[in-house]
Coordinates of C-alpha atoms and ligand atoms in Angstrom, one line a residue:
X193 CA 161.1 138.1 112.7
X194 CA 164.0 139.5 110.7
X195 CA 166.6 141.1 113.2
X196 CA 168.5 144.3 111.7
X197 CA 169.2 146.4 114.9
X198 CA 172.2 144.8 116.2
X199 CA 173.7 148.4 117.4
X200 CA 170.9 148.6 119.1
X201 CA 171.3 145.3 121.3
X202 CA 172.3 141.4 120.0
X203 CA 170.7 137.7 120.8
X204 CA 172.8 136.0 123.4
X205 CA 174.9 133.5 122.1
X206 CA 173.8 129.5 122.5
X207 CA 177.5 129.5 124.0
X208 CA 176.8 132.2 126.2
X209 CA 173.7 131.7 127.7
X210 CA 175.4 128.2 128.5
X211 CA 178.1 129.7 130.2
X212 CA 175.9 131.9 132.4
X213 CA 173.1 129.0 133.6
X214 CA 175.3 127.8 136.4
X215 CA 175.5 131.3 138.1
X216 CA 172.0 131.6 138.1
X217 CA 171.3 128.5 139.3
X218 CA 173.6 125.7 141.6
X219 CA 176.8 127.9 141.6
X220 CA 175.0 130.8 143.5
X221 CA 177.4 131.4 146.0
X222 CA 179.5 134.9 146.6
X223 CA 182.9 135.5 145.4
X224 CA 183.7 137.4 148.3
X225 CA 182.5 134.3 150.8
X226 CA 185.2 132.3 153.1
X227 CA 184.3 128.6 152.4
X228 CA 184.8 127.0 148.8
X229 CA 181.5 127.3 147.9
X230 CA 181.8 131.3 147.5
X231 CA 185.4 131.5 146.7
X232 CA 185.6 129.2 144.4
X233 CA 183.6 131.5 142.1
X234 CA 185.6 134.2 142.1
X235 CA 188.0 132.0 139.7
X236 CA 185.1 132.5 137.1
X237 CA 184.8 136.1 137.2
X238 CA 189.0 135.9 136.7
X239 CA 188.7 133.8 133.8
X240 CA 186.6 136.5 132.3
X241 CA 188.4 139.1 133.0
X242 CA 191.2 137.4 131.4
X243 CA 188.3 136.9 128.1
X244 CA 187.6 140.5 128.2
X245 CA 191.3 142.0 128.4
X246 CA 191.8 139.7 125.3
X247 CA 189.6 140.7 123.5
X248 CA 190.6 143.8 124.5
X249 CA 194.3 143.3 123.8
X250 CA 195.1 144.9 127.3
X251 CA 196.2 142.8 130.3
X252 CA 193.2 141.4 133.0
X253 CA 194.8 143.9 135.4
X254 CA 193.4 146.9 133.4
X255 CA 189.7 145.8 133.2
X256 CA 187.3 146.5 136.3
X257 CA 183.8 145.5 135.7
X258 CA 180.8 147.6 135.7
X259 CA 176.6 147.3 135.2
X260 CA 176.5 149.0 131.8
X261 CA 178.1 150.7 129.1
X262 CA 176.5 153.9 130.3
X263 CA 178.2 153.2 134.0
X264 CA 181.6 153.0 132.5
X265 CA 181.4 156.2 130.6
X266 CA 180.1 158.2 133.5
X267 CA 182.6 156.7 135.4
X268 CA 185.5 157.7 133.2
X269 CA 184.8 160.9 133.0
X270 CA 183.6 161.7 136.3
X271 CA 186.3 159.7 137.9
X272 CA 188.8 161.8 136.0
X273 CA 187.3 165.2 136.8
X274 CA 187.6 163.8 140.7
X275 CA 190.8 163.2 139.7
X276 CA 192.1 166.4 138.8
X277 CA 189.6 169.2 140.5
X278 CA 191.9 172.1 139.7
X279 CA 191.0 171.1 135.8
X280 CA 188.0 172.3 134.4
X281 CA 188.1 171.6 130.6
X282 CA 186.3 168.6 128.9
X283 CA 186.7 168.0 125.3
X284 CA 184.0 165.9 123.4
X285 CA 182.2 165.7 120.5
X286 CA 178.4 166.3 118.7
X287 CA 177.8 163.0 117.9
X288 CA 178.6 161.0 121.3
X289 CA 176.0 158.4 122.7
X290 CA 173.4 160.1 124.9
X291 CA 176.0 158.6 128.0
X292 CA 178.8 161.1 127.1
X293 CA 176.7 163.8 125.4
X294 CA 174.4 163.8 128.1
X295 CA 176.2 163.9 131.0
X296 CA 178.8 166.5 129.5
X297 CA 175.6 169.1 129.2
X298 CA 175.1 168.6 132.9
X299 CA 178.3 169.3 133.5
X300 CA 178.2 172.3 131.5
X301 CA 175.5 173.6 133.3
X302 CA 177.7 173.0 136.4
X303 CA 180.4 175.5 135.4
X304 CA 182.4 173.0 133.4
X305 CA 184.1 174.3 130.1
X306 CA 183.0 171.8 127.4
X307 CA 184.6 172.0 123.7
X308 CA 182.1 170.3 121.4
X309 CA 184.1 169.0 118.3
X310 CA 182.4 169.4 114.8
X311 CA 182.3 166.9 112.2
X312 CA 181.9 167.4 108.8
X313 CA 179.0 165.7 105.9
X314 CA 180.8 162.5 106.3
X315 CA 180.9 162.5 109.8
X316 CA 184.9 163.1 110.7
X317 CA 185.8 165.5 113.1
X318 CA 188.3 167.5 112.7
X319 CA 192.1 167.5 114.4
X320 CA 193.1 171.3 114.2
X321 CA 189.6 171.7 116.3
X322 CA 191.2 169.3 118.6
X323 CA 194.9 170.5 118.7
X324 CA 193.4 173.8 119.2
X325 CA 190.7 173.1 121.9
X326 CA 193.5 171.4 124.5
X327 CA 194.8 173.2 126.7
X328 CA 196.5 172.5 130.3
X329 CA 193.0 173.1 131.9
X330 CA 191.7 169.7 129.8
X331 CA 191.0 167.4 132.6
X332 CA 189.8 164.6 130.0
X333 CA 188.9 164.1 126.4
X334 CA 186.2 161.7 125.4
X335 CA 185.4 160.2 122.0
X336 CA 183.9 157.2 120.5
X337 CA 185.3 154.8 118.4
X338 CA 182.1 153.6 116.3
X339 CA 178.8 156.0 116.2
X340 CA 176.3 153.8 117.0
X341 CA 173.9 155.7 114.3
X342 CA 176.0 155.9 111.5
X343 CA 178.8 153.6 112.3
X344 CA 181.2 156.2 111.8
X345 CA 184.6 155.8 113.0
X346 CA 186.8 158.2 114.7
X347 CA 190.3 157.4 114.3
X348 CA 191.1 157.1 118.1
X349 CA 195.2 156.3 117.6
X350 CA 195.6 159.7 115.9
X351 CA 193.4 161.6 118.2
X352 CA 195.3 159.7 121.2
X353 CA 198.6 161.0 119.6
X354 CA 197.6 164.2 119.3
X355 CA 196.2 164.6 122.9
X356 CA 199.2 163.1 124.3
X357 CA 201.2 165.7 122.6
X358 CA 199.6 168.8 123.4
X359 CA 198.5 168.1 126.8
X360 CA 198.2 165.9 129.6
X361 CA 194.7 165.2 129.8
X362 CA 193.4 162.1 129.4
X363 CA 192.2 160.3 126.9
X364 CA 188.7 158.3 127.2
X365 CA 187.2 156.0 124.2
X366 CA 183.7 155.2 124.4
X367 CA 184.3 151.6 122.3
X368 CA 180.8 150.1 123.4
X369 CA 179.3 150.2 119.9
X370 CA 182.6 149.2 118.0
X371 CA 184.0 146.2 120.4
X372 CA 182.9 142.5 118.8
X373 CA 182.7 144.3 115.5
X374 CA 186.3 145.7 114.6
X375 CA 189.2 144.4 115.9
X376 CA 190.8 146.2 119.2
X377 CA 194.8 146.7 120.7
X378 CA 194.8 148.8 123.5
X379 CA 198.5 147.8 124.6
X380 CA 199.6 149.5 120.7
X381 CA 197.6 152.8 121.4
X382 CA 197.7 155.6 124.5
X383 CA 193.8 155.7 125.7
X384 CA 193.5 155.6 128.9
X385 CA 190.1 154.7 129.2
X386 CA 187.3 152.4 127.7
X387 CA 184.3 151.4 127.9
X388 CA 182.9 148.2 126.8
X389 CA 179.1 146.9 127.4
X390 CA 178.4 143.1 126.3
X391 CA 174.9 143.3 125.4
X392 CA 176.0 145.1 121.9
X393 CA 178.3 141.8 121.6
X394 CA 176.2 138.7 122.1
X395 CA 176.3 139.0 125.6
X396 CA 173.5 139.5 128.4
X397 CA 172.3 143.3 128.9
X398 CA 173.4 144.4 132.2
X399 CA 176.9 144.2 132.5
X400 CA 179.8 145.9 131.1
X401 CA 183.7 147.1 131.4
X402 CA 186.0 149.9 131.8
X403 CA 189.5 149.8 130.9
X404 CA 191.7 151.8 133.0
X405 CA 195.4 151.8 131.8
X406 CA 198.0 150.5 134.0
X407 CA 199.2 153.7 136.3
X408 CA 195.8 155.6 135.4
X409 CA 194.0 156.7 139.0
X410 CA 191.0 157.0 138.9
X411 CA 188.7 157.4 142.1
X412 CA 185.8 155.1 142.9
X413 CA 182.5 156.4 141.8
X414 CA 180.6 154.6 144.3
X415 CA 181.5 153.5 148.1
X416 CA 180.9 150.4 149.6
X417 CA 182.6 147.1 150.1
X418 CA 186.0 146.1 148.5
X419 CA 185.2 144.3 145.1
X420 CA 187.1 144.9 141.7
X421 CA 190.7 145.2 143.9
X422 CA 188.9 147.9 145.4
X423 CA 188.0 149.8 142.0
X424 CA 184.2 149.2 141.7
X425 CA 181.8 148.4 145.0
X426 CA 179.1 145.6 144.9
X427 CA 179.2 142.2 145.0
X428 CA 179.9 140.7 141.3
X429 CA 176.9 139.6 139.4
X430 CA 178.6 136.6 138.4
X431 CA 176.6 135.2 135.8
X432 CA 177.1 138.5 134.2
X433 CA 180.1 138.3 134.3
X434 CA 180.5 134.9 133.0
X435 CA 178.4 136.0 130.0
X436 CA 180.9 139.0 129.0
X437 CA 183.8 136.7 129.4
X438 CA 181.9 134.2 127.3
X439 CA 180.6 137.0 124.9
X440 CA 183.8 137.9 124.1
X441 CA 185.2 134.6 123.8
X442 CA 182.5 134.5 121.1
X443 CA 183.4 137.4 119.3
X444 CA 186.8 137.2 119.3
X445 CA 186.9 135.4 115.8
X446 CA 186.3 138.4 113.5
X447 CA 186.5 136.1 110.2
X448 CA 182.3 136.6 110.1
X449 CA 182.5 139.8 109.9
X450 CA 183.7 139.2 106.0
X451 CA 180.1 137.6 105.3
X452 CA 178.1 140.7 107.3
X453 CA 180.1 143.2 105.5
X454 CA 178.9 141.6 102.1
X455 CA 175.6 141.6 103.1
X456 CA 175.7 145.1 104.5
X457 CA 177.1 145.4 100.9
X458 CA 174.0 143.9 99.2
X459 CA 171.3 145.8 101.8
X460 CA 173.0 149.2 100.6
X461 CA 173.6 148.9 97.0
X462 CA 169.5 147.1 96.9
X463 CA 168.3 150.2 98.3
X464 CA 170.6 153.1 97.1
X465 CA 170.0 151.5 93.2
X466 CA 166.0 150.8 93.6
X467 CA 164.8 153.3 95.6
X468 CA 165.0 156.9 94.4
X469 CA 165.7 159.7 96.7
X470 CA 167.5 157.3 99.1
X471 CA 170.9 158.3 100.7
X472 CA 173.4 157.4 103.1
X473 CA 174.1 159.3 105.7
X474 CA 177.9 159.2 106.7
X475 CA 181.0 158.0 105.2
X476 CA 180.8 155.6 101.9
X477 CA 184.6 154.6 102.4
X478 CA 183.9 151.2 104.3
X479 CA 188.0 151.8 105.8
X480 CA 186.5 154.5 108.3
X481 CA 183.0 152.5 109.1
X482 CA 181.7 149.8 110.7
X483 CA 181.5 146.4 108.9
X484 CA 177.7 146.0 110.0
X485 CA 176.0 149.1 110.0
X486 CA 174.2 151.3 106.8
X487 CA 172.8 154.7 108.2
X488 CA 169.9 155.8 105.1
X489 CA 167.9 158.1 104.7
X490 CA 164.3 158.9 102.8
X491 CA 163.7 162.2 101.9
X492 CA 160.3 163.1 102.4
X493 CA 159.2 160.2 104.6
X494 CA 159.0 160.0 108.3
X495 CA 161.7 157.8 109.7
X496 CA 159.4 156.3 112.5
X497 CA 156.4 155.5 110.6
X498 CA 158.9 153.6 108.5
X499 CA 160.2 151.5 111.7
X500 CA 156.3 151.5 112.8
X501 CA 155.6 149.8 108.9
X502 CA 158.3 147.6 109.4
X503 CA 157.2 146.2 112.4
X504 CA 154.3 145.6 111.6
X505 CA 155.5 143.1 108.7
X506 CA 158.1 141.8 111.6
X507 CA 161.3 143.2 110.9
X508 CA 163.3 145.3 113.5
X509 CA 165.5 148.2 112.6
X510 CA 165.8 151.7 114.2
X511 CA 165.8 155.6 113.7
X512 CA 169.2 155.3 115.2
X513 CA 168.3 157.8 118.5
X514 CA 165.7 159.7 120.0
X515 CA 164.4 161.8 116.1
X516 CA 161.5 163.1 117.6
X517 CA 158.6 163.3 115.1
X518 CA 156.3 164.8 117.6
X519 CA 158.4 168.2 117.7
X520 CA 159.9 167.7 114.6
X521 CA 163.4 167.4 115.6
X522 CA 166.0 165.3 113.8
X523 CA 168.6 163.2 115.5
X524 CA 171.7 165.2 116.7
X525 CA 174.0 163.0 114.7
X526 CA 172.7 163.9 111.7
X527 CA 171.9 167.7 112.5
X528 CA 175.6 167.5 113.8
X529 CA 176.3 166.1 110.3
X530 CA 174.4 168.7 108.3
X531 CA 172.1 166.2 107.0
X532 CA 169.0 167.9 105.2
X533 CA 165.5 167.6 107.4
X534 CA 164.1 166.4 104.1
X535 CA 165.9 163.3 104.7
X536 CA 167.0 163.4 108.3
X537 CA 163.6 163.1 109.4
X538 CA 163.6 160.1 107.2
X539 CA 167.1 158.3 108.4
X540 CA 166.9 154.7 109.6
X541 CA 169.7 152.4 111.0
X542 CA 169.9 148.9 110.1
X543 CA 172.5 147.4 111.7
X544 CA 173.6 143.5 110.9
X545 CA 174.5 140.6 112.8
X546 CA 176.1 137.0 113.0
X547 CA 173.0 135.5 112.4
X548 CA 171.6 137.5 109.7
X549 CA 170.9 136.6 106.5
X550 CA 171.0 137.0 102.4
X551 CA 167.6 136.2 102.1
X552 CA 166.2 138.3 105.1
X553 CA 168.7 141.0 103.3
X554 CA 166.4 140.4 100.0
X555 CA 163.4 140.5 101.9
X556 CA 163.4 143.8 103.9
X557 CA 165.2 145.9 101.0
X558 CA 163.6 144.2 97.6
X559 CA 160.2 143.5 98.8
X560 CA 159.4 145.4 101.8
X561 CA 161.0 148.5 102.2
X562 CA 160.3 149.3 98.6
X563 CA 156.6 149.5 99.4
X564 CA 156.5 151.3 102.6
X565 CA 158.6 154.2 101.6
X566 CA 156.7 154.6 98.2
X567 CA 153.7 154.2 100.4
X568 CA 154.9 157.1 102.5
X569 CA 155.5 159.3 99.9
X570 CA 152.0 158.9 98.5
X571 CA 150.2 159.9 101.7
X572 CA 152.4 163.1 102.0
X573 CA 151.6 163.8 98.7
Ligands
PLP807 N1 177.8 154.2 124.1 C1 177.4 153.8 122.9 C2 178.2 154.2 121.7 C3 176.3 153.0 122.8 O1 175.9 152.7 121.5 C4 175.6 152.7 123.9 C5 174.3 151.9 123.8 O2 173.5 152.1 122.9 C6 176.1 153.1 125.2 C7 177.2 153.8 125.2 C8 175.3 152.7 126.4 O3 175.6 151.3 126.7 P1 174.6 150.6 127.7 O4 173.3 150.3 127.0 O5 175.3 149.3 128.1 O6 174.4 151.4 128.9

């Protein structure tokens, strides 16, 4: 199998999985327990805290953890609208995850004001939209820091600066597809929130993080016992929580993310030079993208039929989001991005990890791919 849909989930990590085995096994007491047996295990889930706010650059204090990537953005926002019930004003934009773009929908339906920020052909939003959307009814503004379908980044220091100066909402980064990839300092910036989910960084699926500034309230989304200093109900899953704080242990040496650029390098320039019509959707300037991820498109082919293809010969990559063939609808973050259906219809993510490589590179994008897409285009004629 040749693995190229790393934003979508990763492997766990040798080192990971080794660090979560006791949890699941001998050391299955609770952290909240009086004798040693239970108590004792609460040291683990500090150690990884202590992992995670490194990796993080914030301190362990600021990092409550939660089931899911998903969880922490819901909880970010919703915590801060508890927060602040006289605001009424979320600011977002078109190309968040389905946990952000989702759940701000709902919320417009229930009598929220949301501002949906544009972005242009390369996928940048646009700061005057910003400036010009906050106001002193903004309650919070959300953005990612890496699209997960185009690996797009938004630059989340200037937007922090800019919604520090002109309001005093608050500012929430959904970092679940960027952490383990780029390198990340809260303590240098002013977000006040950020999620993190460690099955996107070698760690198991499951568990994830929020990072709540020091002096940032935010109410508890669910009620129950008195875990997570009283932040985040439910008794730890421990092994989880061993395997983010091992996870990012794991990741925290960014030096191989040199060799998956270059062969992010090779995958693009293989198939933007040898197959015609081809394109890449988002920004070329690898400054404002993620090190691992090539978003391209086909024009005049079918985007899942090319994943189905692919498959078949054992080799996993993605559409990127829900493009829906069957009514014809191409993914938001490209219709967002004024990508033409011709080749939005045809857009697949291939998204690169530690363990890839050259050869499986040469394989999918010399060999395969070639064949399948010119296949594609002979059947629709
Ligand atoms: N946000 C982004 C940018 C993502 O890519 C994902 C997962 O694909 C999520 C949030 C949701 O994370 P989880 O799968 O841990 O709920």
């Amino acid at each position: 199998m040749i693995y190229f849909d790393n934003n979508a989930t990763t492997c766990i990590a040798p080192e990971v999985f080794d660090a979560m085995h006791p949890y699941l096994t001998a050391s299955y007491g609770n952290p909240s327990s009086a004798y040693g047996f239970g108590s004792e295990i609460s040291r683990v889930v500090e150690e990884a805290r202590a992992s995670v706010a490194a990796l993080l650059g914030s301190s362990a204090d600021e990092i409550v953890f939660t089931s899911c990537g998903t969880e922490s953005d819901n909880w970010a926002i919703l915590g801060t609208l508890k927060a602040r019930p006289e605001k009424k004003h979320i600011i977002t934009t078109r190309v968040e995850h389905d946990a952000v773009r989702k759940l701000c929908e709902g919320l417009e339906k229930d009598g929220y004001r949301i501002t949906w920020l544009d972005v242009d052909e390369a996928g940048a939003i646009d700061l005057d939209q910003l400036r010009v959307g906050l106001s002193e009814q903004t309650a919070v503004v959300s953005v990612m820091l890496a699209n997960n379908e185009t690996g797009v980044l938004f630059p989340v220091d200037e937007i922090a600066g800019v919604v520090k100066e002109h309001s005093d909402a608050l500012f929430h980064v959904d970092g679940v597809n960027a952490v383990g990839k780029i390198p990340v300092d809260l303590a240098s910036t002013a977000i006040d929130l950020f999620s993190v989910s460690a099955h996107k960084f070698y760690g198991p699926k499951g568990v994830g993080a929020l990072y709540i500034r020091d002096g940032v309230e935010l109410p508890q989304l669910f009620t129950g016992g008195g875990q997570e200093r009283g932040r985040r109900p439910g008794t730890e899953a421990v092994h989880q929580i061993a395997g983010i704080g091992a996870a990012a242990e794991f990741v925290k040496d960014m030096s191989p993310m040199a060799k998956i650029r270059e062969l992010r390098e090779r995958l693009e320039s293989n198939i933007l030079n040898t197959i015609p019509n081809s394109r890449l959707n988002g920004t070329a300037d690898i400054s404002k993208r993620l090190p691992n991820a090539s978003n391209i498109s086909f024009e005049n082919t079918n985007g899942e039929m090319i994943v189905a293809k692919l498959d078949a010969d054992g080799v996993c990559v993605s559409t990127g989001s829900a493009c829906n063939a069957q009514d014809h609808t191409a993914s938001p973050v490209l219709q967002a991005m004024n990508v033409p259906y011709a080749y939005a219809m045809g857009a697949i993510r291939f998204s690169l990890g530690r363990f890839n490589t050259a050869a499986e590179v040469d394989q999918v994008t010399e060999i395969l791919l070639p064949e399948i897409v010119a296949g594609l285009r002979k059947l629709a004629g």
